[in-house]
């Protein structure tokens, strides 16, 4: 036993030495196996209009990339899904189970699934023609926005849309094409939040009933000092597992966008 423990300690010590040597450069590493790219970024004067146009396009692309997380959150199904999943965890009262990383990851992949038809249209009508140089940048942007606008219009209440049209002080639009995208986005987010809270309210009802039954039972037995949450939590989890809650919740979320 002592010899085995000594061998393990020697192996751990050797691994630490090798790791430290690799980090601090004591052991040479073959650069051909993992080449490091050489990236040069410079700022200079544009000598002609073509270079100026290319610079502006690069700045526009960097701006779009910096806004990509906001676009993903505010113009897709992510808002509704993440709010509903958070409500589900709060209704179960399981604190950090599932953890935030799992909730966000699940919301992201459900968003990819729900938005797949829309993104397929964007790829077919905007991205691929632009990469094949069949359309210019302005036409590609217009073709990319159309499927997103159609998706948002299908999920936006007319009341919310009318509110932001009025707040923007724009003329009353005759068709959906006359509604600016900057007016449509906040109306869509507001509608998504209301829908998510409505679903969250429905999720809380069965678990509140369990809490009330457990609390009444404990009071009738005189066990006032025992926290009802300790008794009701296993029953909540049992109920959620028996009805296959994650299946029902995921199914309801996906169908709510159709």
CSV table of C-alpha atoms in Angstrom, one decimal:
chain,number,residue,atom,x,y,z
A,1,UNK,CA,0.0,0.0,0.0
A,2,UNK,CA,2.8,2.4,0.9
A,3,UNK,CA,4.6,1.6,-2.3
A,4,UNK,CA,1.5,2.2,-4.4
A,5,UNK,CA,0.9,5.5,-2.7
A,6,UNK,CA,4.5,6.5,-3.4
A,7,UNK,CA,4.2,5.7,-7.1
A,8,UNK,CA,1.0,7.7,-7.4
A,9,UNK,CA,2.7,10.7,-5.7
A,10,UNK,CA,5.6,10.5,-8.1
A,11,UNK,CA,3.3,10.3,-11.1
A,12,UNK,CA,1.4,13.4,-9.9
A,13,UNK,CA,4.7,15.3,-9.3
A,14,UNK,CA,6.0,14.3,-12.7
A,15,UNK,CA,2.8,15.6,-14.4
A,16,UNK,CA,3.0,18.9,-12.6
A,17,UNK,CA,6.7,19.3,-13.6
A,18,UNK,CA,5.9,18.6,-17.3
A,19,UNK,CA,2.9,20.9,-17.3
A,20,UNK,CA,4.9,23.8,-15.8
A,21,UNK,CA,7.7,23.2,-18.3
A,22,UNK,CA,5.3,23.4,-21.2
A,23,UNK,CA,3.8,26.5,-19.9
A,24,UNK,CA,7.0,28.4,-19.2
A,25,UNK,CA,8.8,27.2,-22.3
A,26,UNK,CA,11.3,24.8,-20.7
A,27,UNK,CA,10.2,22.0,-23.1
A,28,UNK,CA,10.3,22.9,-26.8
A,29,UNK,CA,7.1,22.3,-28.7
A,30,UNK,CA,7.0,21.5,-32.4
A,31,UNK,CA,5.5,24.6,-33.9
A,32,UNK,CA,4.6,22.6,-37.1
A,33,UNK,CA,2.0,20.6,-35.2
A,34,UNK,CA,0.1,23.7,-34.0
A,35,UNK,CA,1.0,26.7,-36.2
A,36,UNK,CA,0.1,30.1,-34.7
A,37,UNK,CA,-1.4,32.5,-37.3
A,38,UNK,CA,0.2,35.8,-37.7
A,39,UNK,CA,-2.5,38.5,-37.7
A,40,UNK,CA,-1.6,42.1,-38.5
A,41,UNK,CA,-4.1,44.9,-38.0
A,42,UNK,CA,-3.1,48.3,-39.2
A,43,UNK,CA,-4.8,51.7,-39.6
A,44,UNK,CA,-3.9,53.9,-42.5
A,45,UNK,CA,-5.2,56.4,-44.9
A,46,UNK,CA,-7.5,55.3,-47.8
A,47,UNK,CA,-5.9,56.2,-51.1
A,48,UNK,CA,-9.0,55.8,-53.3
A,49,UNK,CA,-12.8,55.5,-52.9
A,50,UNK,CA,-12.6,51.7,-53.3
A,51,UNK,CA,-10.5,51.3,-50.2
A,52,UNK,CA,-12.8,53.7,-48.4
A,53,UNK,CA,-15.8,51.6,-49.3
A,54,UNK,CA,-14.0,48.4,-48.1
A,55,UNK,CA,-13.2,50.0,-44.8
A,56,UNK,CA,-16.8,51.1,-44.3
A,57,UNK,CA,-17.9,47.5,-45.1
A,58,UNK,CA,-15.5,46.1,-42.5
A,59,UNK,CA,-16.7,48.6,-39.9
A,60,UNK,CA,-20.3,47.7,-40.7
A,61,UNK,CA,-19.6,43.9,-40.4
A,62,UNK,CA,-17.9,44.4,-37.0
A,63,UNK,CA,-20.9,46.4,-35.8
A,64,UNK,CA,-23.3,43.7,-36.9
A,65,UNK,CA,-21.1,41.0,-35.1
A,66,UNK,CA,-21.1,43.1,-31.9
A,67,UNK,CA,-24.9,43.3,-32.1
A,68,UNK,CA,-25.4,39.6,-32.9
A,69,UNK,CA,-26.2,38.6,-29.3
A,70,UNK,CA,-28.9,41.3,-29.1
A,71,UNK,CA,-30.3,40.2,-32.4
A,72,UNK,CA,-30.4,36.6,-31.3
A,73,UNK,CA,-32.2,37.5,-28.0
A,74,UNK,CA,-34.6,40.2,-29.2
A,75,UNK,CA,-35.6,39.1,-32.7
A,76,UNK,CA,-36.0,35.3,-32.1
A,77,UNK,CA,-37.9,33.0,-29.9
A,78,UNK,CA,-35.1,33.1,-27.2
A,79,UNK,CA,-36.9,35.6,-25.0
A,80,UNK,CA,-40.0,33.6,-24.5
A,81,UNK,CA,-38.2,30.3,-24.1
A,82,UNK,CA,-35.7,31.5,-21.5
A,83,UNK,CA,-38.4,33.2,-19.4
A,84,UNK,CA,-40.6,30.2,-19.4
A,85,UNK,CA,-37.7,27.9,-18.4
A,86,UNK,CA,-36.8,30.2,-15.6
A,87,UNK,CA,-40.4,30.2,-14.4
A,88,UNK,CA,-40.4,26.4,-14.4
A,89,UNK,CA,-37.3,26.3,-12.2
A,90,UNK,CA,-38.9,28.9,-9.8
A,91,UNK,CA,-42.1,26.9,-9.7
A,92,UNK,CA,-40.3,23.8,-8.7
A,93,UNK,CA,-38.3,25.7,-6.1
A,94,UNK,CA,-35.2,23.7,-6.9
A,95,UNK,CA,-32.9,26.7,-6.5
A,96,UNK,CA,-30.0,26.1,-9.0
A,97,UNK,CA,-31.2,22.8,-10.5
A,98,UNK,CA,-31.0,22.8,-13.4
A,99,UNK,CA,-28.2,25.4,-13.4
A,100,UNK,CA,-28.1,28.5,-15.4
A,101,UNK,CA,-25.8,27.1,-18.0
A,102,UNK,CA,-28.2,24.2,-18.7
A,103,UNK,CA,-31.2,26.6,-18.9
A,104,UNK,CA,-29.4,29.0,-21.3
A,105,UNK,CA,-28.1,26.1,-23.4
A,106,UNK,CA,-31.5,24.5,-23.7
A,107,UNK,CA,-33.1,27.8,-24.6
A,108,UNK,CA,-30.4,28.4,-27.3
A,109,UNK,CA,-30.9,25.0,-28.9
A,110,UNK,CA,-34.7,25.3,-28.8
A,111,UNK,CA,-34.3,28.7,-30.4
A,112,UNK,CA,-32.2,27.1,-33.2
A,113,UNK,CA,-34.9,24.5,-33.7
A,114,UNK,CA,-37.8,27.0,-33.8
A,115,UNK,CA,-36.0,29.5,-36.0
A,116,UNK,CA,-34.6,26.9,-38.4
A,117,UNK,CA,-37.2,27.5,-41.1
A,118,UNK,CA,-36.7,31.3,-40.9
A,119,UNK,CA,-32.9,31.0,-41.0
A,120,UNK,CA,-33.2,28.5,-43.9
A,121,UNK,CA,-35.0,31.2,-45.9
A,122,UNK,CA,-32.4,33.8,-45.0
A,123,UNK,CA,-29.6,31.4,-46.2
A,124,UNK,CA,-31.5,30.6,-49.4
A,125,UNK,CA,-32.7,34.1,-50.3
A,126,UNK,CA,-29.9,36.3,-48.9
A,127,UNK,CA,-26.7,34.6,-47.9
A,128,UNK,CA,-26.1,32.2,-50.8
A,129,UNK,CA,-27.0,34.7,-53.6
A,130,UNK,CA,-24.8,37.3,-51.9
A,131,UNK,CA,-21.9,34.9,-51.7
A,132,UNK,CA,-22.4,33.9,-55.3
A,133,UNK,CA,-22.4,37.7,-56.2
A,134,UNK,CA,-25.9,37.5,-57.7
A,135,UNK,CA,-27.2,40.4,-55.5
A,136,UNK,CA,-25.5,43.3,-53.7
A,137,UNK,CA,-25.2,43.9,-50.0
A,138,UNK,CA,-28.3,46.1,-49.8
A,139,UNK,CA,-30.5,43.5,-51.5
A,140,UNK,CA,-29.1,40.7,-49.3
A,141,UNK,CA,-29.9,42.7,-46.2
A,142,UNK,CA,-33.4,43.3,-47.4
A,143,UNK,CA,-33.9,39.7,-48.2
A,144,UNK,CA,-32.6,38.6,-44.8
A,145,UNK,CA,-34.9,40.9,-42.9
A,146,UNK,CA,-38.1,39.8,-44.6
A,147,UNK,CA,-38.3,36.3,-43.0
A,148,UNK,CA,-37.5,37.8,-39.6
A,149,UNK,CA,-40.2,40.4,-40.0
A,150,UNK,CA,-42.7,37.8,-41.0
A,151,UNK,CA,-41.8,35.7,-37.9
A,152,UNK,CA,-42.1,38.7,-35.6
A,153,UNK,CA,-45.4,39.8,-37.1
A,154,UNK,CA,-46.9,36.3,-36.5
A,155,UNK,CA,-46.0,36.5,-32.8
A,156,UNK,CA,-46.7,40.2,-32.2
A,157,UNK,CA,-50.1,41.5,-30.8
A,158,UNK,CA,-51.7,44.3,-32.7
A,159,UNK,CA,-52.2,46.2,-29.5
A,160,UNK,CA,-48.4,46.3,-28.8
A,161,UNK,CA,-47.7,47.1,-32.4
A,162,UNK,CA,-50.2,50.0,-32.3
A,163,UNK,CA,-48.6,51.3,-29.1
A,164,UNK,CA,-45.1,51.7,-30.6
A,165,UNK,CA,-46.5,53.1,-33.9
A,166,UNK,CA,-48.2,55.7,-31.8
A,167,UNK,CA,-45.2,56.4,-29.7
A,168,UNK,CA,-43.0,56.7,-32.8
A,169,UNK,CA,-45.4,59.4,-34.1
A,170,UNK,CA,-45.2,57.8,-37.6
A,171,UNK,CA,-48.2,57.9,-39.9
A,172,UNK,CA,-50.6,55.0,-39.4
A,173,UNK,CA,-49.3,52.1,-41.7
A,174,UNK,CA,-51.7,50.7,-44.2
A,175,UNK,CA,-49.9,47.3,-44.5
A,176,UNK,CA,-47.3,45.4,-42.6
A,177,UNK,CA,-44.7,46.5,-45.1
A,178,UNK,CA,-45.2,50.1,-44.0
A,179,UNK,CA,-44.2,49.2,-40.3
A,180,UNK,CA,-40.6,50.1,-39.7
A,181,UNK,CA,-38.4,47.4,-38.2
A,182,UNK,CA,-37.4,49.6,-35.3
A,183,UNK,CA,-41.0,49.8,-34.4
A,184,UNK,CA,-41.7,46.1,-34.9
A,185,UNK,CA,-38.8,44.9,-32.7
A,186,UNK,CA,-39.9,46.4,-29.3
A,187,UNK,CA,-43.5,45.5,-30.0
A,188,UNK,CA,-42.4,41.9,-30.6
A,189,UNK,CA,-40.3,41.8,-27.4
A,190,UNK,CA,-43.3,43.2,-25.4
A,191,UNK,CA,-45.6,40.5,-26.8
A,192,UNK,CA,-43.1,37.8,-26.1
A,193,UNK,CA,-42.7,38.9,-22.5
A,194,UNK,CA,-46.5,38.9,-21.9
A,195,UNK,CA,-46.9,35.5,-23.5
A,196,UNK,CA,-44.0,34.1,-21.5
A,197,UNK,CA,-45.5,35.4,-18.2
A,198,UNK,CA,-48.9,33.9,-19.1
A,199,UNK,CA,-47.3,30.5,-19.6
A,200,UNK,CA,-45.3,31.0,-16.4
A,201,UNK,CA,-48.5,31.7,-14.5
A,202,UNK,CA,-50.1,28.4,-15.7
A,203,UNK,CA,-47.0,26.6,-14.6
A,204,UNK,CA,-47.2,27.8,-11.1
A,205,UNK,CA,-50.8,26.7,-10.4
A,206,UNK,CA,-50.3,22.9,-9.8
A,207,UNK,CA,-47.2,23.5,-7.6
A,208,UNK,CA,-49.0,26.2,-5.5
A,209,UNK,CA,-51.8,23.6,-4.9
A,210,UNK,CA,-49.2,21.1,-3.6
A,211,UNK,CA,-47.7,23.8,-1.3
A,212,UNK,CA,-51.1,24.7,0.1
A,213,UNK,CA,-52.0,21.0,0.7
A,214,UNK,CA,-48.7,20.3,2.5
A,215,UNK,CA,-48.8,23.5,4.6
A,216,UNK,CA,-52.4,22.7,5.7
A,217,UNK,CA,-51.5,19.1,6.5
A,218,UNK,CA,-48.5,20.2,8.6
A,219,UNK,CA,-50.6,22.8,10.5
A,220,UNK,CA,-53.3,20.3,11.2
A,221,UNK,CA,-50.7,17.9,12.7
A,222,UNK,CA,-49.2,20.7,14.8
A,223,UNK,CA,-45.9,20.6,13.0
A,224,UNK,CA,-45.6,24.3,12.7
A,225,UNK,CA,-41.8,24.5,13.0
A,226,UNK,CA,-41.2,22.1,10.1
A,227,UNK,CA,-40.7,24.2,6.8
A,228,UNK,CA,-43.4,23.1,4.3
A,229,UNK,CA,-40.9,23.5,1.5
A,230,UNK,CA,-38.9,20.5,2.8
A,231,UNK,CA,-42.0,18.3,2.4
A,232,UNK,CA,-43.5,19.8,-0.7
A,233,UNK,CA,-40.3,19.8,-2.8
A,234,UNK,CA,-40.1,16.0,-3.2
A,235,UNK,CA,-43.8,15.9,-4.2
A,236,UNK,CA,-43.3,18.6,-6.8
A,237,UNK,CA,-40.4,16.7,-8.3
A,238,UNK,CA,-42.4,13.5,-8.2
A,239,UNK,CA,-45.4,15.1,-9.9
A,240,UNK,CA,-43.1,16.7,-12.6
A,241,UNK,CA,-41.4,13.4,-13.3
A,242,UNK,CA,-44.6,11.4,-13.4
A,243,UNK,CA,-46.3,13.7,-16.0
A,244,UNK,CA,-43.0,13.9,-18.0
A,245,UNK,CA,-42.9,17.7,-17.4
A,246,UNK,CA,-39.9,18.5,-19.6
A,247,UNK,CA,-41.5,16.8,-22.6
A,248,UNK,CA,-44.8,18.6,-22.1
A,249,UNK,CA,-43.1,21.9,-21.5
A,250,UNK,CA,-40.8,21.6,-24.6
A,251,UNK,CA,-43.7,20.5,-26.7
A,252,UNK,CA,-45.9,23.4,-25.6
A,253,UNK,CA,-43.1,25.9,-26.1
A,254,UNK,CA,-42.4,24.8,-29.7
A,255,UNK,CA,-46.1,24.6,-30.6
A,256,UNK,CA,-46.7,28.1,-29.2
A,257,UNK,CA,-44.7,29.5,-32.2
A,258,UNK,CA,-46.7,27.6,-34.8
